[in-house]
Amino acid sequence: MKGRVFSGARPTGRQHLGNYLGAIQNYVALQKDYDCIYCIVDIHALTTMEGSEGLQDNIREMMLDWLAAGLDPQRSILFVQSHVPQVMELHTLLSMVTPLGWLLRVPTFKEKVRMQPHNVNYGLVGYPVLMTADIVLYKAGLVPVGEDQLPHLELAREITRRFNSIYGPTFPEPQAKLTPFPLVLGLDGVEKMSKSLNNDIEIAISPEETLDRVMTAFTDPTRRFRSDPGHPEGRNIYRLHRFFAPDRVEEIATECRSATIGCVDCKKLLAQGINSDLGPFRERRAALAAKPGYVAEVLSDGAHRAHAIAEETIREVKGRMGLL
């Protein structure tokens, strides 16, 4: 029997190279060996949003990217978090066994408080409980994470253990499926690629737009003139060449060091590599986007399949807690 994988992502709209290299490609690969459940977590998004303008558009654009990248609705369950309301019910029930102190010490909560001091809402505090509900509602045994996310998963494991110790064995303790999530820096070469920092390259944009974005990237500050030798090691453009021109990356590095090519040339080569790699993806995405109602159908079917699992879990949980 295949293990069950769960992962959720906030609806940020069209995905960028960081999302693509760091998560989406891994989601696609996991479908070969696991029963996968992938969720767009719109309720989580509300903890940092003030209003919901653009939320539905973001969900559709994000799912189009997932589907075009290779997530298969016949092999995986793809759905929107709020379309299966049992997750909110389980969130409430799990909150009854989660000490407040556990939540207040979460580093990401403290970080969010600093980022949005004007909007420290209850949902922000309870975010880890809802995250736990996301996972255990479907009795997922594996959660793909990078090492930096292990503390978040450990809190979910603590909540699961506490529930099981009080009410009896109900949920499997979710285990980390460690994945090589590469840290993809943005065009500034300093911060992680992010839409909010406007340092990203969306994977669905045109080849011309890709070139325009890449040409704004920060490069080697030691090269004052075209004839100066370059230092590709540690430069973000060079790191991206490893993903999009792996067969030429050493050649590009050699030409950079010898000043055979300049930074502008290097960026043009990167844009060519990105466009070549993403060409088939963009064609599939355009074809899917041209199908009226297709994304809605996929999400409806995914919610129906997820609902069947969720309903069974909620019935068991309520029985354990004496609510039935």
PDB file of C-alpha atoms in Angstrom:
ATOM      1  CA  MET A   1       0.000   0.000   0.000  1.00  0.00           C
ATOM      2  CA  LYS A   2       1.329   3.424  -0.958  1.00  0.00           C
ATOM      3  CA  GLY A   3       1.992   5.976   1.743  1.00  0.00           C
ATOM      4  CA  ARG A   4      -0.171   9.082   1.768  1.00  0.00           C
ATOM      5  CA  VAL A   5       1.428  12.492   1.271  1.00  0.00           C
ATOM      6  CA  PHE A   6      -0.173  15.823   2.132  1.00  0.00           C
ATOM      7  CA  SER A   7       1.068  19.291   1.322  1.00  0.00           C
ATOM      8  CA  GLY A   8      -0.630  22.663   1.184  1.00  0.00           C
ATOM      9  CA  ALA A   9       0.341  26.019  -0.264  1.00  0.00           C
ATOM     10  CA  ARG A  10      -1.130  29.482   0.119  1.00  0.00           C
ATOM     11  CA  PRO A  11      -2.902  30.901  -2.953  1.00  0.00           C
ATOM     12  CA  THR A  12      -0.325  33.354  -4.188  1.00  0.00           C
ATOM     13  CA  GLY A  13      -1.485  33.333  -7.806  1.00  0.00           C
ATOM     14  CA  ARG A  14       0.860  32.658 -10.691  1.00  0.00           C
ATOM     15  CA  GLN A  15       3.903  30.789  -9.482  1.00  0.00           C
ATOM     16  CA  HIS A  16       7.505  31.908  -9.798  1.00  0.00           C
ATOM     17  CA  LEU A  17      10.780  30.075 -10.325  1.00  0.00           C
ATOM     18  CA  GLY A  18      11.269  29.659  -6.576  1.00  0.00           C
ATOM     19  CA  ASN A  19       7.914  27.870  -6.274  1.00  0.00           C
ATOM     20  CA  TYR A  20       8.649  25.797  -9.361  1.00  0.00           C
ATOM     21  CA  LEU A  21      12.118  24.621  -8.347  1.00  0.00           C
ATOM     22  CA  GLY A  22      11.462  24.459  -4.621  1.00  0.00           C
ATOM     23  CA  ALA A  23       8.089  22.717  -4.452  1.00  0.00           C
ATOM     24  CA  ILE A  24       6.120  22.078  -7.631  1.00  0.00           C
ATOM     25  CA  GLN A  25       8.685  19.820  -9.297  1.00  0.00           C
ATOM     26  CA  ASN A  26       8.849  17.793  -6.099  1.00  0.00           C
ATOM     27  CA  TYR A  27       5.046  17.549  -5.905  1.00  0.00           C
ATOM     28  CA  VAL A  28       5.027  16.110  -9.410  1.00  0.00           C
ATOM     29  CA  ALA A  29       7.786  13.589  -8.664  1.00  0.00           C
ATOM     30  CA  LEU A  30       6.084  12.296  -5.499  1.00  0.00           C
ATOM     31  CA  GLN A  31       3.057  11.189  -7.535  1.00  0.00           C
ATOM     32  CA  LYS A  32       5.056   8.216  -8.807  1.00  0.00           C
ATOM     33  CA  ASP A  33       5.409   6.536  -5.425  1.00  0.00           C
ATOM     34  CA  TYR A  34       2.716   7.973  -3.147  1.00  0.00           C
ATOM     35  CA  ASP A  35      -0.977   8.741  -2.900  1.00  0.00           C
ATOM     36  CA  CYS A  36      -0.756  12.522  -2.908  1.00  0.00           C
ATOM     37  CA  ILE A  37      -3.146  15.139  -1.608  1.00  0.00           C
ATOM     38  CA  TYR A  38      -2.298  18.712  -2.563  1.00  0.00           C
ATOM     39  CA  CYS A  39      -4.312  21.598  -1.215  1.00  0.00           C
ATOM     40  CA  ILE A  40      -4.517  25.335  -1.858  1.00  0.00           C
ATOM     41  CA  VAL A  41      -4.929  26.653   1.678  1.00  0.00           C
ATOM     42  CA  ASP A  42      -7.176  29.674   1.278  1.00  0.00           C
ATOM     43  CA  ILE A  43      -8.222  29.813   4.944  1.00  0.00           C
ATOM     44  CA  HIS A  44      -4.581  30.093   5.978  1.00  0.00           C
ATOM     45  CA  ALA A  45      -4.225  32.990   3.554  1.00  0.00           C
ATOM     46  CA  LEU A  46      -6.886  34.962   5.417  1.00  0.00           C
ATOM     47  CA  THR A  47      -4.646  35.180   8.500  1.00  0.00           C
ATOM     48  CA  THR A  48      -2.467  37.736   6.721  1.00  0.00           C
ATOM     49  CA  MET A  49      -4.956  39.277   4.290  1.00  0.00           C
ATOM     50  CA  GLU A  50      -7.169  42.259   4.980  1.00  0.00           C
ATOM     51  CA  GLY A  51     -10.026  41.594   2.614  1.00  0.00           C
ATOM     52  CA  SER A  52     -10.229  38.915  -0.042  1.00  0.00           C
ATOM     53  CA  GLU A  53      -9.789  40.827  -3.285  1.00  0.00           C
ATOM     54  CA  GLY A  54      -8.220  38.631  -5.947  1.00  0.00           C
ATOM     55  CA  LEU A  55      -8.361  35.449  -3.876  1.00  0.00           C
ATOM     56  CA  GLN A  56     -10.386  33.420  -6.386  1.00  0.00           C
ATOM     57  CA  ASP A  57      -8.226  34.584  -9.287  1.00  0.00           C
ATOM     58  CA  ASN A  58      -5.112  33.595  -7.350  1.00  0.00           C
ATOM     59  CA  ILE A  59      -6.519  30.122  -6.713  1.00  0.00           C
ATOM     60  CA  ARG A  60      -7.285  29.576 -10.402  1.00  0.00           C
ATOM     61  CA  GLU A  61      -3.921  30.889 -11.610  1.00  0.00           C
ATOM     62  CA  MET A  62      -2.038  28.781  -9.088  1.00  0.00           C
ATOM     63  CA  MET A  63      -3.907  25.616 -10.016  1.00  0.00           C
ATOM     64  CA  LEU A  64      -3.287  26.244 -13.712  1.00  0.00           C
ATOM     65  CA  ASP A  65       0.431  26.351 -12.973  1.00  0.00           C
ATOM     66  CA  TRP A  66       0.246  23.148 -10.916  1.00  0.00           C
ATOM     67  CA  LEU A  67      -1.662  21.292 -13.610  1.00  0.00           C
ATOM     68  CA  ALA A  68       0.547  22.497 -16.445  1.00  0.00           C
ATOM     69  CA  ALA A  69       3.642  21.490 -14.460  1.00  0.00           C
ATOM     70  CA  GLY A  70       2.416  17.919 -14.216  1.00  0.00           C
ATOM     71  CA  LEU A  71       0.122  17.472 -11.231  1.00  0.00           C
ATOM     72  CA  ASP A  72      -2.385  14.880 -12.394  1.00  0.00           C
ATOM     73  CA  PRO A  73      -5.949  15.100 -11.025  1.00  0.00           C
ATOM     74  CA  GLN A  74      -6.417  11.417 -11.855  1.00  0.00           C
ATOM     75  CA  ARG A  75      -3.490  10.393  -9.669  1.00  0.00           C
ATOM     76  CA  SER A  76      -3.593  13.054  -6.942  1.00  0.00           C
ATOM     77  CA  ILE A  77      -6.354  14.813  -5.021  1.00  0.00           C
ATOM     78  CA  LEU A  78      -6.214  18.532  -5.841  1.00  0.00           C
ATOM     79  CA  PHE A  79      -8.589  20.839  -4.004  1.00  0.00           C
ATOM     80  CA  VAL A  80      -9.121  24.080  -2.112  1.00  0.00           C
ATOM     81  CA  GLN A  81      -8.967  23.954   1.684  1.00  0.00           C
ATOM     82  CA  SER A  82     -12.276  25.704   2.391  1.00  0.00           C
ATOM     83  CA  HIS A  83     -14.161  23.412  -0.007  1.00  0.00           C
ATOM     84  CA  VAL A  84     -13.861  20.669   2.620  1.00  0.00           C
ATOM     85  CA  PRO A  85     -15.278  22.391   5.726  1.00  0.00           C
ATOM     86  CA  GLN A  86     -14.474  19.459   8.026  1.00  0.00           C
ATOM     87  CA  VAL A  87     -10.978  20.927   8.328  1.00  0.00           C
ATOM     88  CA  MET A  88     -12.399  23.876  10.256  1.00  0.00           C
ATOM     89  CA  GLU A  89     -14.355  21.514  12.485  1.00  0.00           C
ATOM     90  CA  LEU A  90     -11.237  19.469  13.230  1.00  0.00           C
ATOM     91  CA  HIS A  91      -9.293  22.683  13.844  1.00  0.00           C
ATOM     92  CA  THR A  92     -11.761  23.556  16.601  1.00  0.00           C
ATOM     93  CA  LEU A  93     -11.584  20.089  18.130  1.00  0.00           C
ATOM     94  CA  LEU A  94      -7.783  19.998  18.075  1.00  0.00           C
ATOM     95  CA  SER A  95      -7.662  23.436  19.690  1.00  0.00           C
ATOM     96  CA  MET A  96      -9.177  21.848  22.806  1.00  0.00           C
ATOM     97  CA  VAL A  97      -6.002  19.815  23.379  1.00  0.00           C
ATOM     98  CA  THR A  98      -3.402  22.383  22.273  1.00  0.00           C
ATOM     99  CA  PRO A  99      -1.812  24.457  25.070  1.00  0.00           C
ATOM    100  CA  LEU A 100      -1.708  28.158  24.291  1.00  0.00           C
ATOM    101  CA  GLY A 101       1.945  28.297  25.332  1.00  0.00           C
ATOM    102  CA  TRP A 102       2.894  25.970  22.487  1.00  0.00           C
ATOM    103  CA  LEU A 103       1.443  28.400  19.964  1.00  0.00           C
ATOM    104  CA  LEU A 104       2.847  31.598  21.443  1.00  0.00           C
ATOM    105  CA  ARG A 105       6.407  30.284  21.263  1.00  0.00           C
ATOM    106  CA  VAL A 106       6.273  29.428  17.558  1.00  0.00           C
ATOM    107  CA  PRO A 107       8.977  31.526  15.833  1.00  0.00           C
ATOM    108  CA  THR A 108       6.839  32.162  12.761  1.00  0.00           C
ATOM    109  CA  PHE A 109       4.065  33.603  14.954  1.00  0.00           C
ATOM    110  CA  LYS A 110       6.508  36.062  16.488  1.00  0.00           C
ATOM    111  CA  GLU A 111       7.769  36.938  13.026  1.00  0.00           C
ATOM    112  CA  LYS A 112       4.246  37.579  11.722  1.00  0.00           C
ATOM    113  CA  VAL A 113       3.496  39.782  14.734  1.00  0.00           C
ATOM    114  CA  ARG A 114       6.498  41.916  13.813  1.00  0.00           C
ATOM    115  CA  MET A 115       5.428  42.036  10.172  1.00  0.00           C
ATOM    116  CA  GLN A 116       1.770  42.880  10.798  1.00  0.00           C
ATOM    117  CA  PRO A 117       1.458  44.401  14.294  1.00  0.00           C
ATOM    118  CA  HIS A 118      -1.839  45.997  13.265  1.00  0.00           C
ATOM    119  CA  ASN A 119      -3.396  42.609  12.458  1.00  0.00           C
ATOM    120  CA  VAL A 120      -2.498  40.061  15.137  1.00  0.00           C
ATOM    121  CA  ASN A 121      -5.635  37.971  14.839  1.00  0.00           C
ATOM    122  CA  TYR A 122      -6.761  34.762  16.517  1.00  0.00           C
ATOM    123  CA  GLY A 123      -6.282  32.852  13.280  1.00  0.00           C
ATOM    124  CA  LEU A 124      -2.616  33.824  13.277  1.00  0.00           C
ATOM    125  CA  VAL A 125      -2.149  32.327  16.731  1.00  0.00           C
ATOM    126  CA  GLY A 126      -4.028  29.160  15.798  1.00  0.00           C
ATOM    127  CA  TYR A 127      -2.312  28.736  12.445  1.00  0.00           C
ATOM    128  CA  PRO A 128      -0.327  25.626  13.572  1.00  0.00           C
ATOM    129  CA  VAL A 129      -3.514  23.957  14.798  1.00  0.00           C
ATOM    130  CA  LEU A 130      -5.185  24.466  11.445  1.00  0.00           C
ATOM    131  CA  MET A 131      -2.034  23.207   9.746  1.00  0.00           C
ATOM    132  CA  THR A 132      -2.191  20.075  11.887  1.00  0.00           C
ATOM    133  CA  ALA A 133      -5.850  19.633  10.990  1.00  0.00           C
ATOM    134  CA  ASP A 134      -4.936  19.901   7.293  1.00  0.00           C
ATOM    135  CA  ILE A 135      -2.568  16.965   7.637  1.00  0.00           C
ATOM    136  CA  VAL A 136      -4.314  14.603  10.046  1.00  0.00           C
ATOM    137  CA  LEU A 137      -7.814  15.073   8.594  1.00  0.00           C
ATOM    138  CA  TYR A 138      -6.572  12.943   5.689  1.00  0.00           C
ATOM    139  CA  LYS A 139      -4.427  10.733   7.931  1.00  0.00           C
ATOM    140  CA  ALA A 140      -1.376  11.603   5.867  1.00  0.00           C
ATOM    141  CA  GLY A 141       1.756   9.880   7.092  1.00  0.00           C
ATOM    142  CA  LEU A 142       4.224  11.982   5.142  1.00  0.00           C
ATOM    143  CA  VAL A 143       4.642  15.714   4.672  1.00  0.00           C
ATOM    144  CA  PRO A 144       7.257  16.977   2.185  1.00  0.00           C
ATOM    145  CA  VAL A 145       9.343  19.651   3.884  1.00  0.00           C
ATOM    146  CA  GLY A 146      12.774  21.167   3.797  1.00  0.00           C
ATOM    147  CA  GLU A 147      14.948  21.021   6.902  1.00  0.00           C
ATOM    148  CA  ASP A 148      14.031  24.604   7.822  1.00  0.00           C
ATOM    149  CA  GLN A 149      10.388  23.540   8.158  1.00  0.00           C
ATOM    150  CA  LEU A 150      10.990  20.629  10.538  1.00  0.00           C
ATOM    151  CA  PRO A 151      10.121  22.656  13.690  1.00  0.00           C
ATOM    152  CA  HIS A 152       6.673  23.438  12.233  1.00  0.00           C
ATOM    153  CA  LEU A 153       6.010  19.773  11.561  1.00  0.00           C
ATOM    154  CA  GLU A 154       7.234  18.796  15.010  1.00  0.00           C
ATOM    155  CA  LEU A 155       4.520  20.977  16.567  1.00  0.00           C
ATOM    156  CA  ALA A 156       1.943  19.140  14.463  1.00  0.00           C
ATOM    157  CA  ARG A 157       3.388  15.892  15.778  1.00  0.00           C
ATOM    158  CA  GLU A 158       3.140  17.167  19.364  1.00  0.00           C
ATOM    159  CA  ILE A 159      -0.518  18.088  18.894  1.00  0.00           C
ATOM    160  CA  THR A 160      -1.184  14.681  17.342  1.00  0.00           C
ATOM    161  CA  ARG A 161       0.548  12.859  20.191  1.00  0.00           C
ATOM    162  CA  ARG A 162      -1.400  14.829  22.778  1.00  0.00           C
ATOM    163  CA  PHE A 163      -4.739  14.058  21.122  1.00  0.00           C
ATOM    164  CA  ASN A 164      -3.869  10.371  20.825  1.00  0.00           C
ATOM    165  CA  SER A 165      -2.750  10.200  24.470  1.00  0.00           C
ATOM    166  CA  ILE A 166      -6.028  11.706  25.700  1.00  0.00           C
ATOM    167  CA  TYR A 167      -8.562  10.081  23.394  1.00  0.00           C
ATOM    168  CA  GLY A 168      -6.781   6.994  22.143  1.00  0.00           C
ATOM    169  CA  PRO A 169      -4.875   6.218  18.933  1.00  0.00           C
ATOM    170  CA  THR A 170      -6.649   8.109  16.188  1.00  0.00           C
ATOM    171  CA  PHE A 171      -4.098   9.795  13.938  1.00  0.00           C
ATOM    172  CA  PRO A 172      -0.757   8.638  12.575  1.00  0.00           C
ATOM    173  CA  GLU A 173       2.046  10.948  13.616  1.00  0.00           C
ATOM    174  CA  PRO A 174       3.002  12.789  10.431  1.00  0.00           C
ATOM    175  CA  GLN A 175       6.592  12.184   9.405  1.00  0.00           C
ATOM    176  CA  ALA A 176       8.798  14.511   7.430  1.00  0.00           C
ATOM    177  CA  LYS A 177       9.526  13.590   3.866  1.00  0.00           C
ATOM    178  CA  LEU A 178      12.744  15.525   3.576  1.00  0.00           C
ATOM    179  CA  THR A 179      13.114  17.025   0.157  1.00  0.00           C
ATOM    180  CA  PRO A 180      15.954  18.996  -1.428  1.00  0.00           C
ATOM    181  CA  PHE A 181      14.072  22.296  -1.614  1.00  0.00           C
ATOM    182  CA  PRO A 182      16.639  24.633  -3.170  1.00  0.00           C
ATOM    183  CA  LEU A 183      16.740  28.158  -1.816  1.00  0.00           C
ATOM    184  CA  VAL A 184      16.103  30.268  -4.878  1.00  0.00           C
ATOM    185  CA  LEU A 185      17.196  33.849  -4.440  1.00  0.00           C
ATOM    186  CA  GLY A 186      15.370  36.639  -6.190  1.00  0.00           C
ATOM    187  CA  LEU A 187      16.612  39.029  -8.841  1.00  0.00           C
ATOM    188  CA  ASP A 188      18.255  41.132  -6.144  1.00  0.00           C
ATOM    189  CA  GLY A 189      20.557  38.198  -5.361  1.00  0.00           C
ATOM    190  CA  VAL A 190      20.010  38.716  -1.628  1.00  0.00           C
ATOM    191  CA  GLU A 191      16.490  37.800  -0.521  1.00  0.00           C
ATOM    192  CA  LYS A 192      14.510  34.653  -1.215  1.00  0.00           C
ATOM    193  CA  MET A 193      12.479  34.974  -4.408  1.00  0.00           C
ATOM    194  CA  SER A 194       9.142  36.505  -3.478  1.00  0.00           C
ATOM    195  CA  LYS A 195       6.308  38.369  -5.154  1.00  0.00           C
ATOM    196  CA  SER A 196       6.026  40.718  -2.214  1.00  0.00           C
ATOM    197  CA  LEU A 197       9.625  41.835  -2.801  1.00  0.00           C
ATOM    198  CA  ASN A 198       9.116  42.129  -6.561  1.00  0.00           C
ATOM    199  CA  ASN A 199      12.266  40.080  -7.153  1.00  0.00           C
ATOM    200  CA  ASP A 200      10.566  37.109  -8.828  1.00  0.00           C
ATOM    201  CA  ILE A 201      10.193  35.630 -12.294  1.00  0.00           C
ATOM    202  CA  GLU A 202       6.770  34.094 -12.905  1.00  0.00           C
ATOM    203  CA  ILE A 203       6.941  30.833 -14.823  1.00  0.00           C
ATOM    204  CA  ALA A 204       3.871  31.613 -16.964  1.00  0.00           C
ATOM    205  CA  ILE A 205       5.095  34.876 -18.476  1.00  0.00           C
ATOM    206  CA  SER A 206       6.150  35.180 -22.110  1.00  0.00           C
ATOM    207  CA  PRO A 207       9.734  34.633 -23.343  1.00  0.00           C
ATOM    208  CA  GLU A 208      10.058  38.384 -23.924  1.00  0.00           C
ATOM    209  CA  GLU A 209       8.880  39.178 -20.414  1.00  0.00           C
ATOM    210  CA  THR A 210      11.261  36.562 -19.037  1.00  0.00           C
ATOM    211  CA  LEU A 211      14.188  38.229 -20.765  1.00  0.00           C
ATOM    212  CA  ASP A 212      13.125  41.640 -19.475  1.00  0.00           C
ATOM    213  CA  ARG A 213      12.937  40.326 -15.902  1.00  0.00           C
ATOM    214  CA  VAL A 214      16.245  38.466 -16.063  1.00  0.00           C
ATOM    215  CA  MET A 215      17.995  41.554 -17.428  1.00  0.00           C
ATOM    216  CA  THR A 216      17.143  43.414 -14.205  1.00  0.00           C
ATOM    217  CA  ALA A 217      18.944  40.812 -12.090  1.00  0.00           C
ATOM    218  CA  PHE A 218      21.844  41.781  -9.852  1.00  0.00           C
ATOM    219  CA  THR A 219      25.109  40.302 -11.143  1.00  0.00           C
ATOM    220  CA  ASP A 220      28.820  40.489 -10.332  1.00  0.00           C
ATOM    221  CA  PRO A 221      29.686  43.827  -8.634  1.00  0.00           C
ATOM    222  CA  THR A 222      33.402  43.189  -9.136  1.00  0.00           C
ATOM    223  CA  ARG A 223      33.074  43.511 -12.926  1.00  0.00           C
ATOM    224  CA  ARG A 224      33.264  47.232 -13.588  1.00  0.00           C
ATOM    225  CA  PHE A 225      34.155  46.756 -17.258  1.00  0.00           C
ATOM    226  CA  ARG A 226      33.313  44.146 -19.870  1.00  0.00           C
ATOM    227  CA  SER A 227      36.949  43.049 -19.951  1.00  0.00           C
ATOM    228  CA  ASP A 228      37.140  42.369 -16.200  1.00  0.00           C
ATOM    229  CA  PRO A 229      37.241  38.657 -15.265  1.00  0.00           C
ATOM    230  CA  GLY A 230      34.091  37.437 -13.543  1.00  0.00           C
ATOM    231  CA  HIS A 231      33.559  35.477 -10.356  1.00  0.00           C
ATOM    232  CA  PRO A 232      30.531  33.230 -10.960  1.00  0.00           C
ATOM    233  CA  GLU A 233      30.782  31.254  -7.721  1.00  0.00           C
ATOM    234  CA  GLY A 234      28.129  32.371  -5.286  1.00  0.00           C
ATOM    235  CA  ARG A 235      26.331  34.551  -7.835  1.00  0.00           C
ATOM    236  CA  ASN A 236      22.645  33.929  -8.185  1.00  0.00           C
ATOM    237  CA  ILE A 237      22.637  33.946 -11.989  1.00  0.00           C
ATOM    238  CA  TYR A 238      25.217  31.163 -11.935  1.00  0.00           C
ATOM    239  CA  ARG A 239      23.115  29.144  -9.480  1.00  0.00           C
ATOM    240  CA  LEU A 240      20.132  29.404 -11.825  1.00  0.00           C
ATOM    241  CA  HIS A 241      22.261  28.233 -14.745  1.00  0.00           C
ATOM    242  CA  ARG A 242      22.713  24.976 -12.814  1.00  0.00           C
ATOM    243  CA  PHE A 243      18.970  24.373 -13.120  1.00  0.00           C
ATOM    244  CA  PHE A 244      18.339  25.692 -16.617  1.00  0.00           C
ATOM    245  CA  ALA A 245      21.611  24.999 -18.449  1.00  0.00           C
ATOM    246  CA  PRO A 246      23.180  22.068 -16.548  1.00  0.00           C
ATOM    247  CA  ASP A 247      25.058  20.830 -19.617  1.00  0.00           C
ATOM    248  CA  ARG A 248      26.659  24.242 -20.180  1.00  0.00           C
ATOM    249  CA  VAL A 249      27.128  25.518 -16.659  1.00  0.00           C
ATOM    250  CA  GLU A 250      30.874  24.814 -16.445  1.00  0.00           C
ATOM    251  CA  GLU A 251      31.440  26.285 -19.882  1.00  0.00           C
ATOM    252  CA  ILE A 252      29.549  29.441 -18.882  1.00  0.00           C
ATOM    253  CA  ALA A 253      31.608  29.710 -15.697  1.00  0.00           C
ATOM    254  CA  THR A 254      34.866  29.383 -17.634  1.00  0.00           C
ATOM    255  CA  GLU A 255      33.807  32.028 -20.152  1.00  0.00           C
ATOM    256  CA  CYS A 256      32.770  34.336 -17.305  1.00  0.00           C
ATOM    257  CA  ARG A 257      36.136  34.000 -15.539  1.00  0.00           C
ATOM    258  CA  SER A 258      38.030  34.676 -18.758  1.00  0.00           C
ATOM    259  CA  ALA A 259      35.771  37.642 -19.661  1.00  0.00           C
ATOM    260  CA  THR A 260      34.815  35.893 -22.897  1.00  0.00           C
ATOM    261  CA  ILE A 261      31.242  36.749 -21.968  1.00  0.00           C
ATOM    262  CA  GLY A 262      29.952  39.664 -19.928  1.00  0.00           C
ATOM    263  CA  CYS A 263      27.151  39.832 -17.381  1.00  0.00           C
ATOM    264  CA  VAL A 264      24.642  40.879 -20.045  1.00  0.00           C
ATOM    265  CA  ASP A 265      25.589  37.845 -22.127  1.00  0.00           C
ATOM    266  CA  CYS A 266      25.296  35.623 -19.072  1.00  0.00           C
ATOM    267  CA  LYS A 267      21.799  36.893 -18.344  1.00  0.00           C
ATOM    268  CA  LYS A 268      20.704  36.439 -21.942  1.00  0.00           C
ATOM    269  CA  LEU A 269      21.904  32.826 -21.794  1.00  0.00           C
ATOM    270  CA  LEU A 270      19.914  32.313 -18.587  1.00  0.00           C
ATOM    271  CA  ALA A 271      16.757  33.725 -20.158  1.00  0.00           C
ATOM    272  CA  GLN A 272      17.244  31.377 -23.124  1.00  0.00           C
ATOM    273  CA  GLY A 273      17.624  28.423 -20.754  1.00  0.00           C
ATOM    274  CA  ILE A 274      14.529  29.336 -18.755  1.00  0.00           C
ATOM    275  CA  ASN A 275      12.444  29.829 -21.894  1.00  0.00           C
ATOM    276  CA  SER A 276      13.636  26.550 -23.389  1.00  0.00           C
ATOM    277  CA  ASP A 277      12.882  24.625 -20.196  1.00  0.00           C
ATOM    278  CA  LEU A 278       9.472  26.222 -19.644  1.00  0.00           C
ATOM    279  CA  GLY A 279       8.323  26.204 -23.274  1.00  0.00           C
ATOM    280  CA  PRO A 280       6.324  22.934 -23.011  1.00  0.00           C
ATOM    281  CA  PHE A 281       4.877  24.039 -19.663  1.00  0.00           C
ATOM    282  CA  ARG A 282       3.654  27.315 -21.145  1.00  0.00           C
ATOM    283  CA  GLU A 283       2.022  25.533 -24.081  1.00  0.00           C
ATOM    284  CA  ARG A 284       0.175  23.150 -21.751  1.00  0.00           C
ATOM    285  CA  ARG A 285      -0.897  26.032 -19.525  1.00  0.00           C
ATOM    286  CA  ALA A 286      -2.331  27.992 -22.442  1.00  0.00           C
ATOM    287  CA  ALA A 287      -4.274  24.934 -23.584  1.00  0.00           C
ATOM    288  CA  LEU A 288      -5.683  24.322 -20.088  1.00  0.00           C
ATOM    289  CA  ALA A 289      -6.583  27.991 -19.619  1.00  0.00           C
ATOM    290  CA  ALA A 290      -8.559  27.852 -22.876  1.00  0.00           C
ATOM    291  CA  LYS A 291     -10.868  25.169 -21.478  1.00  0.00           C
ATOM    292  CA  PRO A 292     -13.839  26.943 -19.843  1.00  0.00           C
ATOM    293  CA  GLY A 293     -14.540  25.596 -16.397  1.00  0.00           C
ATOM    294  CA  TYR A 294     -11.722  23.026 -16.417  1.00  0.00           C
ATOM    295  CA  VAL A 295     -10.006  24.233 -13.245  1.00  0.00           C
ATOM    296  CA  ALA A 296     -13.357  24.426 -11.449  1.00  0.00           C
ATOM    297  CA  GLU A 297     -14.102  20.841 -12.475  1.00  0.00           C
ATOM    298  CA  VAL A 298     -10.745  19.613 -11.196  1.00  0.00           C
ATOM    299  CA  LEU A 299     -11.212  21.379  -7.868  1.00  0.00           C
ATOM    300  CA  SER A 300     -14.789  20.157  -7.497  1.00  0.00           C
ATOM    301  CA  ASP A 301     -13.776  16.555  -8.122  1.00  0.00           C
ATOM    302  CA  GLY A 302     -10.826  16.890  -5.751  1.00  0.00           C
ATOM    303  CA  ALA A 303     -13.036  18.344  -3.014  1.00  0.00           C
ATOM    304  CA  HIS A 304     -15.510  15.477  -3.474  1.00  0.00           C
ATOM    305  CA  ARG A 305     -12.762  12.879  -3.047  1.00  0.00           C
ATOM    306  CA  ALA A 306     -11.197  14.712  -0.109  1.00  0.00           C
ATOM    307  CA  HIS A 307     -14.613  15.114   1.522  1.00  0.00           C
ATOM    308  CA  ALA A 308     -15.100  11.343   1.608  1.00  0.00           C
ATOM    309  CA  ILE A 309     -11.877  10.895   3.596  1.00  0.00           C
ATOM    310  CA  ALA A 310     -12.578  13.895   5.823  1.00  0.00           C
ATOM    311  CA  GLU A 311     -16.096  12.798   6.737  1.00  0.00           C
ATOM    312  CA  GLU A 312     -14.866   9.409   7.893  1.00  0.00           C
ATOM    313  CA  THR A 313     -12.123  11.004  10.009  1.00  0.00           C
ATOM    314  CA  ILE A 314     -14.483  13.508  11.650  1.00  0.00           C
ATOM    315  CA  ARG A 315     -16.907  10.747  12.529  1.00  0.00           C
ATOM    316  CA  GLU A 316     -14.099   8.822  14.222  1.00  0.00           C
ATOM    317  CA  VAL A 317     -12.813  11.897  16.066  1.00  0.00           C
ATOM    318  CA  LYS A 318     -16.236  12.812  17.387  1.00  0.00           C
ATOM    319  CA  GLY A 319     -16.725   9.262  18.577  1.00  0.00           C
ATOM    320  CA  ARG A 320     -13.412   9.340  20.407  1.00  0.00           C
ATOM    321  CA  MET A 321     -14.303  12.649  22.044  1.00  0.00           C
ATOM    322  CA  GLY A 322     -17.749  11.496  23.162  1.00  0.00           C
ATOM    323  CA  LEU A 323     -19.594  13.768  20.744  1.00  0.00           C
ATOM    324  CA  LEU A 324     -21.452  10.901  19.085  1.00  0.00           C
TER     325      LEU A 324
END
